Coordinates of C-alpha atoms in Angstrom, one line a residue:
M163 CA 86.7 113.0 95.0
E164 CA 89.3 110.7 96.7
A165 CA 91.4 111.8 99.6
P166 CA 94.3 113.9 98.5
G167 CA 97.3 111.7 97.5
R168 CA 95.3 108.5 97.6
S169 CA 95.4 107.4 94.0
D170 CA 99.2 107.7 93.5
L171 CA 99.8 105.8 96.8
L172 CA 97.3 103.1 95.9
R173 CA 98.8 102.7 92.4
K174 CA 102.3 102.2 93.9
L175 CA 101.1 99.6 96.4
K176 CA 99.1 97.8 93.7
A177 CA 102.3 97.5 91.6
L178 CA 104.0 95.4 94.4
G179 CA 104.2 91.7 94.4
K180 CA 102.2 89.8 97.0
E181 CA 105.2 89.1 99.2
E182 CA 106.4 92.7 99.1
L183 CA 102.9 94.0 99.9
E184 CA 102.8 91.7 102.9
G185 CA 106.2 93.0 103.9
F186 CA 105.0 96.6 103.7
K187 CA 101.9 95.7 105.8
D188 CA 104.1 94.1 108.5
K189 CA 106.4 97.1 108.9
L190 CA 103.5 99.6 108.6
S191 CA 101.8 97.7 111.4
E192 CA 104.9 97.9 113.6
V193 CA 105.2 101.7 113.0
L194 CA 101.6 102.5 113.6
L195 CA 101.4 100.3 116.8
E196 CA 104.3 102.4 118.2
R197 CA 102.3 105.5 117.4
G198 CA 99.2 104.3 119.3
S199 CA 97.1 103.0 116.4
E200 CA 95.0 99.8 116.5
P201 CA 96.7 96.7 115.0
I202 CA 96.1 96.0 111.4
P203 CA 93.6 93.1 111.1
V204 CA 95.0 89.6 110.3
T205 CA 93.8 89.5 106.7
P206 CA 95.6 89.3 103.4
A207 CA 97.3 92.6 102.6
D208 CA 95.0 94.8 100.5
P209 CA 96.4 97.9 98.7
A210 CA 93.3 100.0 99.1
A211 CA 92.9 99.2 102.8
L212 CA 96.5 99.9 103.6
T213 CA 96.3 103.2 101.6
D214 CA 93.2 104.4 103.5
L215 CA 94.7 103.3 106.9
L216 CA 97.9 105.3 106.3
L217 CA 96.1 108.4 105.2
R218 CA 93.5 108.1 108.0
H219 CA 96.3 107.7 110.6
C220 CA 98.2 110.7 109.3
R221 CA 95.0 112.7 108.6
G222 CA 96.3 113.7 105.2
D223 CA 99.3 115.6 106.8
S224 CA 102.2 115.3 104.2
K225 CA 104.9 115.5 106.9
A226 CA 103.2 112.7 108.9
V227 CA 102.8 110.5 105.8
L228 CA 106.4 110.9 104.8
K229 CA 107.7 110.3 108.4
V230 CA 105.7 107.0 108.5
L231 CA 107.2 106.0 105.1
E232 CA 110.7 106.8 106.3
D233 CA 110.2 104.7 109.5
V234 CA 108.9 101.8 107.3
E235 CA 111.9 102.2 105.0
A236 CA 114.3 102.2 108.0
R237 CA 112.8 99.0 109.3
L238 CA 113.2 97.4 105.9
R239 CA 116.8 98.4 105.7
K240 CA 117.4 96.8 109.1
A241 CA 115.6 93.6 108.0
S242 CA 117.6 93.5 104.8
S243 CA 120.8 93.3 106.8
H244 CA 119.6 90.0 108.3
P245 CA 118.8 87.9 105.2
Q246 CA 118.8 84.7 107.1
Q247 CA 115.5 85.6 108.7
A248 CA 112.6 83.8 107.1
R249 CA 109.5 85.5 105.8
K250 CA 106.8 85.4 108.4
P251 CA 103.0 85.3 107.7
S252 CA 101.3 88.7 107.9
T253 CA 100.1 89.2 111.5
C254 CA 99.2 92.0 113.8
T255 CA 102.8 92.3 114.9
K256 CA 103.9 94.1 118.0
A257 CA 106.7 96.7 117.8
G258 CA 110.0 94.9 117.7
D259 CA 108.8 91.6 116.2
S260 CA 111.0 90.4 113.4
G261 CA 109.6 91.4 110.1
P262 CA 109.8 90.1 106.5
K263 CA 112.9 89.6 104.5
S264 CA 113.2 92.7 102.4
H265 CA 114.0 93.0 98.7
F266 CA 115.7 96.3 99.3
T267 CA 117.8 96.5 96.2
H268 CA 116.7 99.5 94.2
S269 CA 116.3 103.1 95.1
G270 CA 115.5 104.8 91.8
D271 CA 112.5 107.0 91.1
E272 CA 110.8 104.6 88.8
I273 CA 109.5 101.1 89.6
P274 CA 111.4 98.6 87.4
P275 CA 109.4 96.7 84.7
G276 CA 108.2 93.1 85.3
E277 CA 106.4 92.1 88.4
G278 CA 106.0 95.7 89.6
G279 CA 109.3 96.6 91.1
T280 CA 110.7 96.3 94.6
L281 CA 109.1 97.5 97.8
A282 CA 112.1 99.8 98.2
S283 CA 111.7 101.5 94.9
A284 CA 108.0 102.0 95.6
I285 CA 108.7 103.7 98.9
A286 CA 111.5 105.8 97.4
F287 CA 109.0 107.0 94.7
M288 CA 106.3 107.8 97.2
K289 CA 108.6 109.8 99.4
R290 CA 109.9 111.8 96.5
H291 CA 106.8 112.4 94.4
L292 CA 103.6 112.0 96.5
S293 CA 102.0 115.1 98.0
F294 CA 99.1 115.4 100.3
T295 CA 96.7 118.0 101.8
G296 CA 98.3 119.6 104.8
S297 CA 96.7 119.1 108.2
K298 CA 94.4 121.8 109.6
A299 CA 97.0 122.5 112.2
E300 CA 99.4 123.7 109.6
A301 CA 99.3 127.4 108.6
A302 CA 97.1 128.4 105.7
G303 CA 98.8 128.3 102.3
K304 CA 100.8 125.1 102.8
Q305 CA 101.0 123.0 99.6
S306 CA 98.2 120.6 98.9
R307 CA 97.2 118.6 95.9
K308 CA 93.9 117.7 94.4
E309 CA 93.2 114.0 94.2
D310 CA 92.3 113.6 90.7
P311 CA 93.4 111.3 87.9
T312 CA 95.0 114.2 86.1
G313 CA 97.8 114.5 88.6
D314 CA 99.4 117.0 90.8
S315 CA 97.6 120.4 90.8
W316 CA 100.8 122.3 91.3
G317 CA 102.8 120.6 88.5
T318 CA 105.1 117.9 89.8
D319 CA 103.2 115.3 87.9
K320 CA 101.8 117.4 85.0
C321 CA 105.1 118.1 83.3
K322 CA 108.7 117.5 84.1
L323 CA 109.7 120.5 82.0
C324 CA 107.6 123.1 83.8
P325 CA 108.3 124.5 87.3
R326 CA 105.9 124.4 90.2
E327 CA 103.6 127.2 90.6
E328 CA 104.6 129.4 93.5
D329 CA 102.4 130.4 96.4
P330 CA 100.1 127.3 96.3
P331 CA 96.5 128.2 97.2
E332 CA 94.2 126.7 99.8
E333 CA 92.1 123.9 98.2
I334 CA 88.4 124.3 98.4
H335 CA 85.7 121.6 97.9
P336 CA 82.7 123.0 96.1
E337 CA 79.1 122.1 96.6
T338 CA 77.8 120.6 93.3
V339 CA 74.3 121.5 92.1
R340 CA 72.8 119.6 89.2
G341 CA 70.7 121.4 86.6
T342 CA 67.1 120.6 85.7
D343 CA 68.3 118.3 82.9
G344 CA 70.3 116.2 85.3
N345 CA 73.5 116.8 83.4
Q346 CA 74.8 120.4 83.6
E347 CA 76.6 120.9 86.9
T348 CA 77.1 124.2 88.7
Y349 CA 79.7 124.5 91.5
R350 CA 79.2 126.8 94.5
V351 CA 81.8 127.8 97.1
H352 CA 81.8 130.3 99.9
L353 CA 85.3 131.8 100.4
P354 CA 85.5 132.9 104.1
G355 CA 87.8 135.9 103.6
A356 CA 90.8 137.3 101.9
G357 CA 93.2 134.7 100.4
L358 CA 94.1 132.6 97.5
F359 CA 91.8 129.5 96.8
R360 CA 91.6 126.8 94.2
C361 CA 88.7 124.5 93.3
S362 CA 89.4 120.8 93.8
E363 CA 87.0 119.9 91.0
T364 CA 88.0 122.3 88.2
E365 CA 91.4 123.9 89.2
L366 CA 89.8 127.3 88.8
G367 CA 91.5 129.7 91.2
F368 CA 90.2 132.8 93.1
E369 CA 92.1 135.7 94.8
A370 CA 89.6 137.1 97.3
R371 CA 89.7 140.5 99.0
A372 CA 86.9 139.6 101.4
A373 CA 84.2 136.9 102.0
V374 CA 82.4 136.0 98.8
T375 CA 80.1 133.4 97.3
V376 CA 81.1 132.2 93.9
Q377 CA 79.1 130.1 91.4
Y378 CA 80.7 128.7 88.3
R379 CA 80.2 126.0 85.6
Y380 CA 81.8 124.8 82.5
G381 CA 80.7 126.6 79.3
F382 CA 80.6 125.4 75.7
W383 CA 83.3 126.8 73.4
D384 CA 81.5 125.7 70.3
Q385 CA 78.6 128.1 71.1
H386 CA 81.0 131.1 71.1
L387 CA 84.3 130.3 69.4
S388 CA 84.9 127.5 66.9
V389 CA 88.4 126.2 66.4
W390 CA 87.7 125.6 62.7
S391 CA 86.3 129.1 61.9
T392 CA 89.0 131.0 63.8
P393 CA 92.3 129.4 63.0
K394 CA 94.1 132.4 64.4
W395 CA 93.3 131.3 68.0
M396 CA 93.6 127.9 69.6
I397 CA 91.5 127.0 72.6
A398 CA 93.9 126.3 75.5
G399 CA 91.8 125.4 78.5
P400 CA 88.2 125.1 79.8
L401 CA 85.6 127.8 79.3
F402 CA 84.0 129.0 82.5
S403 CA 80.8 130.8 83.3
I404 CA 81.4 132.6 86.6
Q405 CA 79.3 134.7 89.0
A406 CA 80.3 136.2 92.3
E407 CA 78.4 138.0 95.1
P408 CA 79.6 140.5 95.8
A409 CA 81.6 140.7 92.6
G410 CA 84.1 143.3 93.9
A411 CA 85.3 140.8 96.5
V412 CA 87.2 138.8 93.9
A413 CA 90.5 140.5 93.0
A414 CA 91.6 138.0 90.4
I415 CA 90.8 134.6 88.8
H416 CA 93.3 131.9 87.9
L417 CA 92.1 130.2 84.7
P418 CA 93.7 126.8 84.1
H419 CA 95.4 126.0 80.7
F420 CA 97.1 122.9 79.3
L421 CA 100.0 124.4 77.5
C422 CA 103.7 123.5 78.1
L423 CA 105.2 127.0 78.1
R424 CA 108.9 126.2 78.4
G425 CA 110.7 128.3 75.9
A426 CA 107.4 129.7 74.5
D427 CA 106.5 133.3 73.8
T428 CA 103.9 133.8 76.6
S429 CA 102.7 137.0 75.0
R430 CA 100.7 134.8 72.6
M431 CA 98.4 133.8 75.5
Q432 CA 95.2 135.8 75.8
I433 CA 91.9 135.4 77.8
A434 CA 88.8 135.2 75.8
H435 CA 85.9 137.1 77.4
F436 CA 82.5 136.6 75.9
I437 CA 79.8 139.3 76.5
E438 CA 76.6 140.2 74.7
E439 CA 78.5 142.2 72.1
G440 CA 80.8 139.3 71.2
M441 CA 84.3 138.2 72.2
T442 CA 87.0 140.5 73.6
L443 CA 90.6 139.5 74.3
E444 CA 92.2 140.5 77.6
K445 CA 95.8 140.3 78.4
P446 CA 96.5 138.2 81.5
M447 CA 98.2 140.0 84.4
Q448 CA 100.4 136.9 84.8
V449 CA 101.1 133.7 82.9
R450 CA 101.9 130.8 85.2
P451 CA 102.9 127.2 84.2
F452 CA 99.3 126.0 84.5
H453 CA 97.2 129.1 84.9
A454 CA 96.6 132.5 83.4
V455 CA 95.7 135.2 86.0
L456 CA 93.2 137.9 85.2
E457 CA 92.7 140.9 87.6
N458 CA 89.4 142.5 88.5
P459 CA 87.2 140.3 86.4
S460 CA 83.8 141.6 85.4
F461 CA 82.4 138.0 85.2
S462 CA 80.6 136.1 82.6
L463 CA 82.4 133.6 80.3
Y464 CA 86.2 133.3 80.4
G465 CA 88.7 130.9 78.9
V466 CA 92.4 130.8 77.8
V467 CA 93.3 131.0 74.1
W468 CA 96.7 130.9 72.3
G469 CA 97.7 132.8 69.2
N470 CA 98.6 130.4 66.3
R471 CA 101.0 132.8 64.7
S472 CA 104.2 130.8 64.0
K473 CA 105.9 127.5 64.1
P474 CA 106.8 125.2 65.8
P475 CA 103.5 124.2 67.3
I476 CA 102.9 124.7 71.1
L477 CA 103.4 121.6 73.3
I478 CA 100.4 120.2 75.2
H479 CA 100.3 118.7 78.7
S480 CA 98.5 115.4 78.0
I481 CA 97.0 112.4 79.7
V482 CA 95.9 108.9 78.6
L483 CA 92.6 107.5 79.9
L484 CA 92.0 103.8 79.8
Y485 CA 88.5 102.4 80.5
W486 CA 87.2 98.9 80.8
A487 CA 83.8 98.4 79.0
L488 CA 81.8 96.3 81.5
K489 CA 79.2 95.0 79.1
M490 CA 81.4 94.3 76.0
A491 CA 82.5 90.8 75.0
K492 CA 85.5 89.4 76.8
T493 CA 87.9 92.2 77.8
T494 CA 87.4 95.5 75.8
L495 CA 89.2 98.6 76.7
H496 CA 88.7 102.2 75.5
L497 CA 91.9 104.4 75.2
Y498 CA 91.8 108.2 75.0
I499 CA 94.6 110.7 74.5
I500 CA 93.4 114.2 75.7
P501 CA 94.9 117.4 76.9
N502 CA 95.3 117.6 80.7
D503 CA 92.0 119.5 81.0
H504 CA 89.5 118.8 83.8
S505 CA 86.5 119.6 81.6
R506 CA 87.5 117.1 79.0
F507 CA 88.4 114.4 81.5
K508 CA 85.0 114.9 83.2
A509 CA 83.2 114.7 79.8
V510 CA 85.0 111.4 78.9
D511 CA 84.3 110.0 82.4
D512 CA 80.6 110.9 82.3
Y513 CA 80.3 109.3 78.8
E514 CA 82.1 106.1 79.8
K515 CA 80.1 105.7 83.0
K516 CA 76.9 105.6 81.0
C517 CA 78.3 102.8 78.8
P518 CA 78.9 101.6 81.5
S519 CA 82.7 101.5 81.9
R520 CA 85.2 101.8 84.7
L521 CA 88.5 103.7 84.7
V522 CA 91.5 101.4 84.9
S523 CA 94.1 102.3 87.5
T524 CA 97.2 103.2 85.4
S525 CA 99.6 106.0 85.1
L526 CA 97.8 108.8 83.3
Q527 CA 100.6 111.3 82.4
T528 CA 102.4 111.0 79.1
Y529 CA 106.2 110.8 79.2
K530 CA 106.4 114.2 77.5
P531 CA 104.1 117.0 76.2
L532 CA 102.5 116.2 72.9
T533 CA 101.5 118.3 69.8
F534 CA 98.1 118.4 68.3
D535 CA 97.6 116.6 65.0
S536 CA 100.2 114.0 65.8
H537 CA 99.4 110.3 65.4
Y538 CA 99.9 107.3 67.7
V539 CA 99.7 103.5 67.5
V540 CA 99.5 100.7 70.1
S541 CA 102.5 98.4 70.4
S542 CA 102.2 95.2 72.3
Q543 CA 103.5 91.6 72.4
S544 CA 100.1 90.5 73.7
N545 CA 97.4 89.0 71.5
I546 CA 95.1 92.1 71.0
E547 CA 92.9 93.7 68.4
V548 CA 93.1 97.5 68.1
T549 CA 90.4 99.6 66.3
P550 CA 91.3 102.0 64.7
K551 CA 94.9 101.2 64.1
E552 CA 96.0 104.7 64.9
L553 CA 94.7 107.6 66.9
E554 CA 95.1 111.3 66.2
F555 CA 95.7 113.7 69.1
C556 CA 93.1 116.4 68.4
N557 CA 91.9 119.6 70.1
I558 CA 88.3 118.3 70.5
Q559 CA 86.3 120.4 72.9
A560 CA 84.6 118.9 76.0
E561 CA 81.1 119.2 74.6
C562 CA 82.0 117.0 71.7
L563 CA 82.5 113.2 71.7
Q564 CA 86.2 112.4 72.1
S565 CA 87.9 109.9 69.8
F566 CA 89.2 106.7 71.3
M567 CA 90.8 103.4 70.4
E568 CA 89.1 100.1 71.2
I569 CA 91.5 97.4 72.5
Y570 CA 90.1 93.8 72.6
T571 CA 91.6 90.6 73.9
K572 CA 90.1 87.2 74.5
D573 CA 92.5 86.3 77.3
I574 CA 93.5 88.6 80.1
Q575 CA 94.7 85.8 82.5
G576 CA 98.4 86.6 82.0
G577 CA 97.9 90.3 82.1
L578 CA 98.2 92.8 79.3
E579 CA 101.2 95.0 78.5
F580 CA 101.1 97.6 75.8
S581 CA 102.4 101.1 75.0
L582 CA 101.4 104.1 72.9
V583 CA 104.1 104.9 70.3
E584 CA 104.5 107.9 68.0
K585 CA 103.7 106.7 64.5
I586 CA 106.6 108.6 62.8
N587 CA 109.6 108.2 65.1
K588 CA 108.3 105.1 67.1
G589 CA 109.1 106.6 70.4
P590 CA 106.9 105.5 73.4
I591 CA 104.8 108.2 75.1
W592 CA 102.9 106.0 77.6
E593 CA 102.9 102.4 78.8
A594 CA 100.5 100.3 80.8
H595 CA 100.3 96.9 82.5
V596 CA 96.8 95.8 83.0
R597 CA 96.4 92.9 85.4
P598 CA 93.4 90.5 85.5
E599 CA 92.2 92.0 88.8
D600 CA 92.1 95.4 87.2
V601 CA 89.3 94.3 84.9
T602 CA 87.4 92.0 87.3
L603 CA 84.3 93.2 89.2
S604 CA 84.4 92.9 92.9
V605 CA 81.7 90.9 94.6
S606 CA 80.0 94.1 95.9
S607 CA 80.2 95.8 92.5
A608 CA 78.6 92.8 90.8
Q609 CA 75.9 93.0 93.4
T610 CA 76.1 89.4 94.3
Q611 CA 76.5 89.7 98.0
T612 CA 75.5 91.8 101.0
D613 CA 72.1 93.4 101.7
E614 CA 73.7 96.0 103.9
H615 CA 72.7 99.5 103.0
F616 CA 75.2 101.8 101.3
V617 CA 75.4 104.3 104.2
S618 CA 76.1 101.4 106.6
Q619 CA 78.4 99.5 104.4
H620 CA 80.7 102.5 103.7
R621 CA 80.4 104.2 107.1
E622 CA 84.1 104.8 107.8
Q623 CA 84.9 106.0 104.2
L624 CA 81.9 108.5 104.3
I625 CA 82.9 109.8 107.7
Q626 CA 86.5 110.5 106.6
R627 CA 85.8 111.8 103.1
V628 CA 82.5 113.7 103.0
M629 CA 83.1 117.5 103.1
A630 CA 79.7 119.1 102.3
V631 CA 78.1 118.1 105.6
D632 CA 76.1 121.3 106.1
S633 CA 74.5 120.9 102.6
I634 CA 73.6 117.3 103.4
L635 CA 72.0 118.3 106.7
D636 CA 69.9 120.8 104.8
S637 CA 68.6 118.0 102.6
L638 CA 67.8 115.8 105.6
Y639 CA 66.0 118.6 107.6
G640 CA 62.3 117.7 108.1
P641 CA 61.8 114.1 106.9
V642 CA 64.9 112.7 108.7
L643 CA 66.4 115.3 111.2
D644 CA 64.8 117.9 113.4
L645 CA 66.3 121.3 114.1
E646 CA 67.8 120.3 117.5
Q647 CA 69.6 117.4 115.9
I648 CA 71.0 119.5 113.1
Q649 CA 72.2 122.2 115.5
S650 CA 73.9 119.5 117.6
I651 CA 75.7 118.1 114.6
R652 CA 76.8 121.6 113.3
A653 CA 78.2 122.4 116.7
E654 CA 81.1 119.9 116.0
R655 CA 84.3 121.5 114.7
S656 CA 85.3 119.4 111.7
S657 CA 83.5 117.6 108.9
V658 CA 84.7 114.3 110.3
E659 CA 83.3 115.0 113.7
K660 CA 80.0 116.2 112.2
M661 CA 79.7 113.0 110.2
R662 CA 80.5 110.9 113.3
K663 CA 77.8 112.7 115.1
L664 CA 75.4 112.1 112.3
Y665 CA 76.2 108.4 112.2
E666 CA 75.3 108.2 115.9
L667 CA 71.7 108.5 114.7
V668 CA 71.9 106.1 111.8
P669 CA 71.3 102.9 113.7
K670 CA 67.8 104.2 114.6
W671 CA 66.8 104.9 111.0
D672 CA 64.6 102.9 108.7
K673 CA 65.5 102.2 105.1
D674 CA 63.7 105.4 103.9
C675 CA 65.9 107.6 106.1
K676 CA 69.0 105.9 104.9
D677 CA 67.8 106.2 101.3
R678 CA 67.4 110.0 101.8
L679 CA 71.0 110.3 103.1
Y680 CA 72.2 108.2 100.2
Q681 CA 70.4 110.6 97.7
A682 CA 71.9 113.6 99.5
L683 CA 75.4 112.1 99.3
K684 CA 74.9 111.3 95.6
E685 CA 73.8 114.9 94.9
K686 CA 76.6 116.5 96.9
H687 CA 79.4 114.0 96.5
R688 CA 78.6 112.0 93.4
P689 CA 82.2 111.1 92.4
L690 CA 82.8 109.6 95.9
V691 CA 79.6 107.6 95.8
E692 CA 80.3 106.2 92.4
E693 CA 83.8 105.3 93.5
L694 CA 82.5 103.4 96.5
E695 CA 79.9 101.7 94.4
G696 CA 82.6 100.6 92.0
I697 CA 81.0 102.2 89.0

C-alpha cells in the first residue's frame, strides 16, 4: 500500500496548474532548506516527487506535515502582498529568496472547477482534510489513516453525515500469504500485546488482551448466505474467516460495514456467524459508524448483516472506481459504483489488473450515501460513447463480477469531464476530470527505456515503504543472505533502517539475487510493487 495520506495529497497537487505547482515547489524548497533538508533538484515540478519528498521529510507525522503546509501557506501570503514580483523559474532556492507570484485568492474547502483551482485552495483543503500516520515518537493510539483508495479509515472522507469513530486504533500492516491457487490471500499479523489494532488492508479490527497471532481472509457470502434466498437479511460488509492463537487473547473483533447509520435503528444490525450447524445471529456489543464490535469471538466465519424489515431503505457509503483499459481501442474507461467495502474494491482491482487496466486518479467518494437498486447515468459535454446507458447500484458480492459502464472517446487531448447523475431527479453524485496524462503510460511503464533492475530503480521508495522486512529476510535466507547478514539487518530498530542495511549489500549482488528480492517483495508487498511498476 501507499504511504498513509499520499494519494489525497498527490491528487490535490495534480489538480494544480503548472505555474501553481512550480510555486508550491519553490516555497516548499525554502521551507525544507530551513529545516535542514537537501535542496529540491532543478527539474520540472512533479506532483508525485513533491508528495514523496514532503512525506519522507516529515516521516508521516501529521503535525509535521501540517506545520510545513502552514509555513508554505504563510510564504505564499507574503508573496501575494508583493504582486509586482515576477514569476521566477523553479530553482533550488535558498531560504529568503523571492518566490513566485501567488494566486492566493480562495480559501474554501473545495478546489474550484476549471483548471484545477488555486494553490491556496489546495493547501487549505490539505490542511483541513488530510490525515497521516503518526510518528513512532508519538504515543500509541494517535490517529492514523490507511492509505487506500476508499478513503479515511476513521470516517472524515467516508461520509460527511457520520461522526468519526472514537479511540482510533493502532494501524497494523499484515503479512500477505497467497494460496496454492495463486489467488486466495491470507493475512497474518502478530499483535505484540494488549491494545486496539486495525488491519491496513481490510479494516478488520482486534482488541487484544495479550500477544496473539491472527490469520484471516475474506470468505464467500454466496457459499453461506444468498441475498436472493434470504430477503429478510441484507449483507452489509465483508465476510471474514478468522483464526487466532491463542484464541482467548482476542477480547473483541471490529467488523467493518458500509451502512450510513445516521437516524437508523441500529438494533437491526446483527453479526452472522457461520458454524458447521449453520448460521447463527449474534448481537454486536457496540455499533459504530463504520464497524460492529463483537466481544469474545469463538472464531470461524463472521460478517455484518442488516434486517430488511421496513422502509425507507438504508443508505450506503459508496465509492466510484474508474479504470483505464490499456489494451482497448483509443481511450476506454470502466466505471464502477460499489459500496465502500474493501473486499469488493480488491475484487474489482484484481479483475481490472488482469485486463490489464489501471486505476485513474480521481476522487472516489460519492457526494452522498446511495441506496441499492437506484439507477445512474453519465452526463458530459464531451464527445463520448457510454455502454450501457445506465448503471444500477446493486449489492453484488465480492466473489461475483461487478457491473460497470464502458466510456469510450476517440479524442482525449482536451481532457474529459463527466459526472454521474441520478436517473430520476438528475442530481449529480460524483464528478471527474480526466486529463490526457492520466491515461498515458509513462516511459518506464511502457517498458521502452532503462535496463535498470526493479530493486535498484526503486531503491528509495522500497526503503521508505516496505514494512514486512523480517518476512522478506526469511525468503532470502540461504540463496542470498547468510545468518550473520540477517542478524545484522534485524539488529536495526526500524523497517527503514533495516531496508537501508539490506541495500548496502545489493551492489554486490548478481541478477539472480536481485530477482529473488523482487519475488519476495512481490509476495509480501504486491500492491506496492504493482504501483511502482505502473500496472
